[in-house]
PDB file of C-alpha atoms in Angstrom:
ATOM      1  CA  ASN A  24     -28.659 -37.647   0.557  1.00  0.00           C
ATOM      2  CA  LEU A  25     -31.879 -37.382  -1.497  1.00  0.00           C
ATOM      3  CA  TYR A  26     -32.170 -33.541  -1.029  1.00  0.00           C
ATOM      4  CA  SER A  27     -28.963 -32.887  -1.881  1.00  0.00           C
ATOM      5  CA  LYS A  28     -29.361 -34.368  -5.116  1.00  0.00           C
ATOM      6  CA  TYR A  29     -32.009 -31.835  -6.263  1.00  0.00           C
ATOM      7  CA  THR A  30     -30.320 -28.894  -4.721  1.00  0.00           C
ATOM      8  CA  MET A  31     -28.905 -26.085  -7.203  1.00  0.00           C
ATOM      9  CA  THR A  32     -26.723 -22.651  -6.726  1.00  0.00           C
ATOM     10  CA  PRO A  33     -28.340 -19.967  -7.885  1.00  0.00           C
ATOM     11  CA  GLN A  34     -25.577 -20.009 -10.838  1.00  0.00           C
ATOM     12  CA  GLN A  35     -26.726 -23.711 -11.563  1.00  0.00           C
ATOM     13  CA  PHE A  36     -30.364 -22.696 -11.514  1.00  0.00           C
ATOM     14  CA  LYS A  37     -29.573 -19.579 -13.904  1.00  0.00           C
ATOM     15  CA  ALA A  38     -27.269 -21.858 -16.470  1.00  0.00           C
ATOM     16  CA  GLU A  39     -30.486 -24.171 -16.290  1.00  0.00           C
ATOM     17  CA  LEU A  40     -32.867 -21.485 -17.117  1.00  0.00           C
ATOM     18  CA  THR A  41     -31.022 -20.123 -19.706  1.00  0.00           C
ATOM     19  CA  LYS A  42     -30.549 -23.552 -21.321  1.00  0.00           C
ATOM     20  CA  LYS A  43     -34.604 -24.033 -21.152  1.00  0.00           C
ATOM     21  CA  GLN A  44     -35.106 -20.860 -22.743  1.00  0.00           C
ATOM     22  CA  GLU A  45     -32.712 -21.624 -25.666  1.00  0.00           C
ATOM     23  CA  GLU A  46     -34.571 -24.760 -26.175  1.00  0.00           C
ATOM     24  CA  LEU A  47     -38.150 -23.250 -26.004  1.00  0.00           C
ATOM     25  CA  LYS A  48     -36.633 -20.476 -28.344  1.00  0.00           C
ATOM     26  CA  ARG A  49     -35.240 -23.260 -31.119  1.00  0.00           C
ATOM     27  CA  TYR A  50     -38.724 -25.323 -30.721  1.00  0.00           C
ATOM     28  CA  VAL A  51     -40.876 -21.726 -31.116  1.00  0.00           C
ATOM     29  CA  ASN A  52     -39.077 -20.746 -34.247  1.00  0.00           C
ATOM     30  CA  VAL A  53     -37.723 -23.844 -35.865  1.00  0.00           C
ATOM     31  CA  GLU A  54     -39.306 -26.938 -34.821  1.00  0.00           C
ATOM     32  CA  PHE A  55     -42.847 -26.102 -34.275  1.00  0.00           C
ATOM     33  CA  PRO A  56     -43.505 -24.426 -37.531  1.00  0.00           C
ATOM     34  CA  LYS A  57     -42.459 -27.864 -39.359  1.00  0.00           C
ATOM     35  CA  ARG A  58     -44.475 -30.124 -36.890  1.00  0.00           C
ATOM     36  CA  ALA A  59     -47.641 -27.740 -37.425  1.00  0.00           C
ATOM     37  CA  GLY A  60     -47.056 -27.831 -41.193  1.00  0.00           C
ATOM     38  CA  ASN A  61     -47.120 -32.069 -41.164  1.00  0.00           C
ATOM     39  CA  ILE A  62     -50.035 -31.920 -38.860  1.00  0.00           C
ATOM     40  CA  SER A  63     -52.147 -29.699 -41.141  1.00  0.00           C
ATOM     41  CA  LEU A  64     -50.934 -31.721 -44.472  1.00  0.00           C
ATOM     42  CA  ARG A  65     -52.190 -35.158 -42.373  1.00  0.00           C
ATOM     43  CA  PHE A  66     -55.733 -33.150 -41.466  1.00  0.00           C
ATOM     44  CA  ILE A  67     -56.151 -31.958 -45.128  1.00  0.00           C
ATOM     45  CA  ASN A  68     -55.410 -35.425 -46.313  1.00  0.00           C
ATOM     46  CA  GLY A  69     -57.686 -36.992 -43.632  1.00  0.00           C
ATOM     47  CA  ASN A  70     -60.429 -34.786 -45.216  1.00  0.00           C
ATOM     48  CA  PHE A  71     -59.653 -36.139 -48.759  1.00  0.00           C
ATOM     49  CA  ARG A  72     -59.848 -39.782 -47.274  1.00  0.00           C
ATOM     50  CA  ALA A  73     -62.951 -39.214 -45.093  1.00  0.00           C
ATOM     51  CA  GLN A  74     -64.878 -37.336 -48.000  1.00  0.00           C
ATOM     52  CA  GLY A  75     -65.781 -34.398 -45.977  1.00  0.00           C
ATOM     53  CA  TRP A  76     -64.877 -31.484 -43.670  1.00  0.00           C
ATOM     54  CA  GLN A  77     -64.124 -32.270 -40.103  1.00  0.00           C
ATOM     55  CA  GLY A  78     -65.115 -28.878 -38.357  1.00  0.00           C
ATOM     56  CA  GLN A  79     -67.197 -28.497 -35.578  1.00  0.00           C
ATOM     57  CA  SER A  80     -68.906 -31.753 -36.765  1.00  0.00           C
ATOM     58  CA  PHE A  81     -68.564 -33.916 -39.539  1.00  0.00           C
ATOM     59  CA  ARG A  82     -70.014 -32.550 -42.939  1.00  0.00           C
ATOM     60  CA  ARG A  83     -69.896 -34.965 -45.817  1.00  0.00           C
ATOM     61  CA  TRP A  84     -69.100 -33.638 -49.164  1.00  0.00           C
ATOM     62  CA  GLN A  85     -72.058 -33.243 -51.637  1.00  0.00           C
ATOM     63  CA  GLU A  86     -71.965 -36.011 -54.184  1.00  0.00           C
ATOM     64  CA  ASN A  87     -71.307 -35.262 -57.758  1.00  0.00           C
ATOM     65  CA  ALA A  88     -72.434 -36.776 -61.161  1.00  0.00           C
ATOM     66  CA  ARG A  89     -68.978 -38.819 -61.637  1.00  0.00           C
ATOM     67  CA  LYS A  90     -68.824 -41.982 -59.833  1.00  0.00           C
ATOM     68  CA  GLY A  91     -66.108 -42.468 -57.505  1.00  0.00           C
ATOM     69  CA  THR A  92     -64.227 -40.369 -55.052  1.00  0.00           C
ATOM     70  CA  ILE A  93     -65.089 -36.674 -54.762  1.00  0.00           C
ATOM     71  CA  LEU A  94     -62.520 -34.107 -55.240  1.00  0.00           C
ATOM     72  CA  ILE A  95     -60.073 -36.744 -56.423  1.00  0.00           C
ATOM     73  CA  ARG A  96     -59.894 -37.491 -60.148  1.00  0.00           C
ATOM     74  CA  LYS A  97     -56.006 -37.618 -60.837  1.00  0.00           C
ATOM     75  CA  GLY A  98     -54.916 -36.530 -57.469  1.00  0.00           C
ATOM     76  CA  ARG A  99     -53.731 -32.689 -58.316  1.00  0.00           C
ATOM     77  CA  LEU A 100     -55.762 -30.900 -55.588  1.00  0.00           C
ATOM     78  CA  ARG A 101     -54.832 -33.439 -53.205  1.00  0.00           C
ATOM     79  CA  ARG A 102     -51.146 -33.154 -53.554  1.00  0.00           C
ATOM     80  CA  GLY A 103     -51.515 -29.554 -54.162  1.00  0.00           C
ATOM     81  CA  THR A 104     -51.483 -28.981 -50.595  1.00  0.00           C
ATOM     82  CA  LYS A 105     -47.891 -27.813 -49.538  1.00  0.00           C
ATOM     83  CA  TYR A 106     -46.544 -25.676 -46.383  1.00  0.00           C
ATOM     84  CA  THR A 107     -43.520 -23.174 -46.026  1.00  0.00           C
ATOM     85  CA  THR A 108     -42.086 -22.165 -42.845  1.00  0.00           C
ATOM     86  CA  SER A 109     -40.362 -19.331 -41.627  1.00  0.00           C
ATOM     87  CA  SER A 110     -39.007 -18.042 -38.052  1.00  0.00           C
ATOM     88  CA  GLY A 111     -42.251 -18.952 -35.767  1.00  0.00           C
ATOM     89  CA  VAL A 112     -44.762 -19.082 -38.840  1.00  0.00           C
ATOM     90  CA  THR A 113     -46.174 -21.888 -40.613  1.00  0.00           C
ATOM     91  CA  ARG A 114     -48.054 -21.189 -44.068  1.00  0.00           C
ATOM     92  CA  VAL A 115     -50.229 -23.958 -45.590  1.00  0.00           C
ATOM     93  CA  TYR A 116     -51.402 -23.343 -49.029  1.00  0.00           C
ATOM     94  CA  ASN A 117     -52.628 -24.819 -52.029  1.00  0.00           C
ATOM     95  CA  ASP A 118     -51.272 -23.716 -55.453  1.00  0.00           C
ATOM     96  CA  VAL A 119     -53.858 -25.557 -57.880  1.00  0.00           C
ATOM     97  CA  PRO A 120     -55.861 -22.978 -59.718  1.00  0.00           C
ATOM     98  CA  TYR A 121     -59.284 -24.501 -58.969  1.00  0.00           C
ATOM     99  CA  ALA A 122     -58.695 -25.372 -54.925  1.00  0.00           C
ATOM    100  CA  SER A 123     -60.255 -22.104 -53.761  1.00  0.00           C
ATOM    101  CA  ALA A 124     -63.498 -22.658 -55.799  1.00  0.00           C
ATOM    102  CA  HIS A 125     -63.810 -25.996 -54.394  1.00  0.00           C
ATOM    103  CA  ASN A 126     -62.835 -25.127 -50.828  1.00  0.00           C
ATOM    104  CA  ARG A 127     -65.136 -22.078 -50.396  1.00  0.00           C
ATOM    105  CA  GLY A 128     -67.661 -22.818 -53.317  1.00  0.00           C
ATOM    106  CA  PHE A 129     -68.473 -20.764 -56.368  1.00  0.00           C
ATOM    107  CA  ASN A 130     -71.803 -19.540 -57.975  1.00  0.00           C
ATOM    108  CA  GLY A 131     -71.148 -17.182 -60.880  1.00  0.00           C
ATOM    109  CA  THR A 132     -70.406 -16.673 -64.533  1.00  0.00           C
ATOM    110  CA  VAL A 133     -66.950 -17.419 -65.915  1.00  0.00           C
ATOM    111  CA  THR A 134     -65.419 -16.894 -69.314  1.00  0.00           C
ATOM    112  CA  VAL A 135     -64.255 -19.668 -71.477  1.00  0.00           C
ATOM    113  CA  LYS A 136     -61.487 -18.985 -73.809  1.00  0.00           C
ATOM    114  CA  ALA A 137     -61.729 -19.742 -77.914  1.00  0.00           C
ATOM    115  CA  HIS A 138     -60.241 -23.225 -78.286  1.00  0.00           C
ATOM    116  CA  GLN A 139     -60.431 -26.392 -80.499  1.00  0.00           C
ATOM    117  CA  ARG A 140     -62.717 -29.344 -79.646  1.00  0.00           C
ATOM    118  CA  ARG A 141     -61.068 -32.906 -81.070  1.00  0.00           C
ATOM    119  CA  ASN A 142     -63.614 -35.763 -81.457  1.00  0.00           C
ATOM    120  CA  TYR A 143     -62.033 -39.045 -81.424  1.00  0.00           C
ATOM    121  CA  VAL A 144     -63.226 -42.585 -82.768  1.00  0.00           C
ATOM    122  CA  GLY A 145     -62.007 -45.870 -82.359  1.00  0.00           C
ATOM    123  CA  ILE A 146     -60.598 -47.988 -85.123  1.00  0.00           C
ATOM    124  CA  LYS A 147     -60.112 -51.844 -84.553  1.00  0.00           C
ATOM    125  CA  GLN A 148     -56.770 -53.074 -86.003  1.00  0.00           C
ATOM    126  CA  ALA A 149     -55.574 -56.395 -86.329  1.00  0.00           C
ATOM    127  CA  THR A 150     -52.671 -57.162 -83.745  1.00  0.00           C
ATOM    128  CA  GLY A 151     -51.248 -60.284 -86.192  1.00  0.00           C
ATOM    129  CA  ARG A 152     -51.976 -62.775 -83.111  1.00  0.00           C
ATOM    130  CA  LEU A 153     -54.930 -65.542 -82.788  1.00  0.00           C
ATOM    131  CA  THR A 154     -57.158 -65.879 -80.065  1.00  0.00           C
ATOM    132  CA  LYS A 155     -57.829 -69.506 -78.497  1.00  0.00           C
ATOM    133  CA  ALA A 156     -60.511 -69.767 -80.448  1.00  0.00           C
ATOM    134  CA  GLY A 157     -58.349 -69.338 -83.671  1.00  0.00           C
ATOM    135  CA  LYS A 158     -59.898 -65.577 -84.546  1.00  0.00           C
ATOM    136  CA  LEU A 159     -57.595 -63.014 -85.372  1.00  0.00           C
ATOM    137  CA  GLN A 160     -57.151 -60.848 -82.233  1.00  0.00           C
ATOM    138  CA  MET A 161     -58.230 -57.208 -82.492  1.00  0.00           C
ATOM    139  CA  ARG A 162     -57.320 -53.704 -80.600  1.00  0.00           C
ATOM    140  CA  THR A 163     -58.647 -50.497 -80.537  1.00  0.00           C
ATOM    141  CA  VAL A 164     -56.461 -47.608 -81.656  1.00  0.00           C
ATOM    142  CA  HIS A 165     -58.105 -44.040 -80.582  1.00  0.00           C
ATOM    143  CA  GLY A 166     -57.581 -41.358 -83.377  1.00  0.00           C
ATOM    144  CA  VAL A 167     -58.836 -37.744 -84.065  1.00  0.00           C
ATOM    145  CA  LYS A 168     -62.073 -38.156 -86.132  1.00  0.00           C
ATOM    146  CA  SER A 169     -62.578 -34.154 -86.500  1.00  0.00           C
ATOM    147  CA  ILE A 170     -61.677 -30.947 -85.097  1.00  0.00           C
ATOM    148  CA  SER A 171     -63.951 -28.161 -84.511  1.00  0.00           C
ATOM    149  CA  GLN A 172     -63.685 -24.380 -83.394  1.00  0.00           C
ATOM    150  CA  VAL A 173     -65.303 -23.411 -80.139  1.00  0.00           C
ATOM    151  CA  LYS A 174     -65.766 -19.760 -79.963  1.00  0.00           C
ATOM    152  CA  ALA A 175     -65.310 -17.756 -76.397  1.00  0.00           C
ATOM    153  CA  HIS A 176     -68.392 -17.608 -74.467  1.00  0.00           C
ATOM    154  CA  THR A 177     -69.242 -17.405 -71.068  1.00  0.00           C
ATOM    155  CA  ARG A 178     -70.876 -20.051 -68.576  1.00  0.00           C
ATOM    156  CA  LYS A 179     -72.758 -20.092 -65.455  1.00  0.00           C
ATOM    157  CA  MET A 180     -71.024 -22.417 -62.760  1.00  0.00           C
ATOM    158  CA  ASN A 181     -72.375 -23.512 -59.186  1.00  0.00           C
ATOM    159  CA  ILE A 182     -69.695 -25.427 -57.506  1.00  0.00           C
ATOM    160  CA  PRO A 183     -70.995 -26.601 -54.098  1.00  0.00           C
ATOM    161  CA  LYS A 184     -68.376 -25.766 -51.103  1.00  0.00           C
ATOM    162  CA  ARG A 185     -66.553 -28.904 -50.341  1.00  0.00           C
ATOM    163  CA  GLN A 186     -63.916 -27.400 -47.735  1.00  0.00           C
ATOM    164  CA  PHE A 187     -61.008 -29.517 -47.539  1.00  0.00           C
ATOM    165  CA  MET A 188     -58.575 -26.983 -45.856  1.00  0.00           C
ATOM    166  CA  PRO A 189     -59.036 -24.713 -42.809  1.00  0.00           C
ATOM    167  CA  GLU A 190     -59.329 -20.923 -43.754  1.00  0.00           C
ATOM    168  CA  ASN A 191     -57.910 -20.200 -40.024  1.00  0.00           C
ATOM    169  CA  MET A 192     -57.227 -22.136 -37.093  1.00  0.00           C
ATOM    170  CA  THR A 193     -60.793 -21.707 -35.538  1.00  0.00           C
ATOM    171  CA  ASP A 194     -62.505 -23.485 -38.523  1.00  0.00           C
ATOM    172  CA  SER A 195     -61.944 -26.714 -37.042  1.00  0.00           C
ATOM    173  CA  PRO A 196     -61.433 -27.994 -33.501  1.00  0.00           C
ATOM    174  CA  VAL A 197     -59.848 -31.298 -34.580  1.00  0.00           C
ATOM    175  CA  LEU A 198     -56.847 -29.401 -36.174  1.00  0.00           C
ATOM    176  CA  TYR A 199     -56.765 -26.948 -33.204  1.00  0.00           C
ATOM    177  CA  ASN A 200     -56.719 -29.719 -30.714  1.00  0.00           C
ATOM    178  CA  ALA A 201     -53.976 -31.525 -32.559  1.00  0.00           C
ATOM    179  CA  VAL A 202     -51.778 -28.759 -32.583  1.00  0.00           C
ATOM    180  CA  ARG A 203     -52.478 -27.831 -28.928  1.00  0.00           C
ATOM    181  CA  ARG A 204     -51.493 -31.580 -27.894  1.00  0.00           C
ATOM    182  CA  GLU A 205     -48.317 -31.251 -30.117  1.00  0.00           C
ATOM    183  CA  ILE A 206     -47.396 -28.046 -27.931  1.00  0.00           C
ATOM    184  CA  GLU A 207     -48.465 -29.536 -24.613  1.00  0.00           C
ATOM    185  CA  ARG A 208     -46.551 -32.675 -25.359  1.00  0.00           C
ATOM    186  CA  THR A 209     -43.229 -30.633 -26.197  1.00  0.00           C
ATOM    187  CA  PHE A 210     -43.692 -28.429 -23.620  1.00  0.00           C
ATOM    188  CA  LYS A 211     -43.571 -31.541 -20.948  1.00  0.00           C
ATOM    189  CA  THR A 212     -40.526 -32.569 -22.489  1.00  0.00           C
ATOM    190  CA  ILE A 213     -38.614 -29.247 -22.092  1.00  0.00           C
ATOM    191  CA  PHE A 214     -39.678 -28.584 -18.797  1.00  0.00           C
TER     192      PHE A 214
END
């Protein structure tokens, strides 16, 4: 009988409900924070790949004087984004000192500490090998030409806002919808 296959006693229903409650509790406290952290990291890396902010609409980052990708020189800022989880909570952060200035923008005066500036010069040296044309092969070795002292001073800086990381969940519908889809997908499998 098809009907008897899907009927259950009140004790069976209570046991099934308790099981689902434990699954949901485990998901909310343990699994979801990790998944939300990974979704956030993918979103932030996507902003670096797209060279702009995926908010209400896509805002391309302002170009800089240096050619190439914006905000990526050696990748420290991009790699600096991490997340931590605790029971039911995900905290996404970037521990690079200049991350906040780029994410929020900065216009103000900064103090530059006293330091030494090294001036380099390239010196040609023979390698001991010959080229195909029969000439002596040379290589350039860089060495310190001089060291000058720079006094402590102040400097005006204007860093445009190039947001790559959300300040809160309402900053980007793209991120919000990705997290919501993850929750809905898991709820369908649990229930």
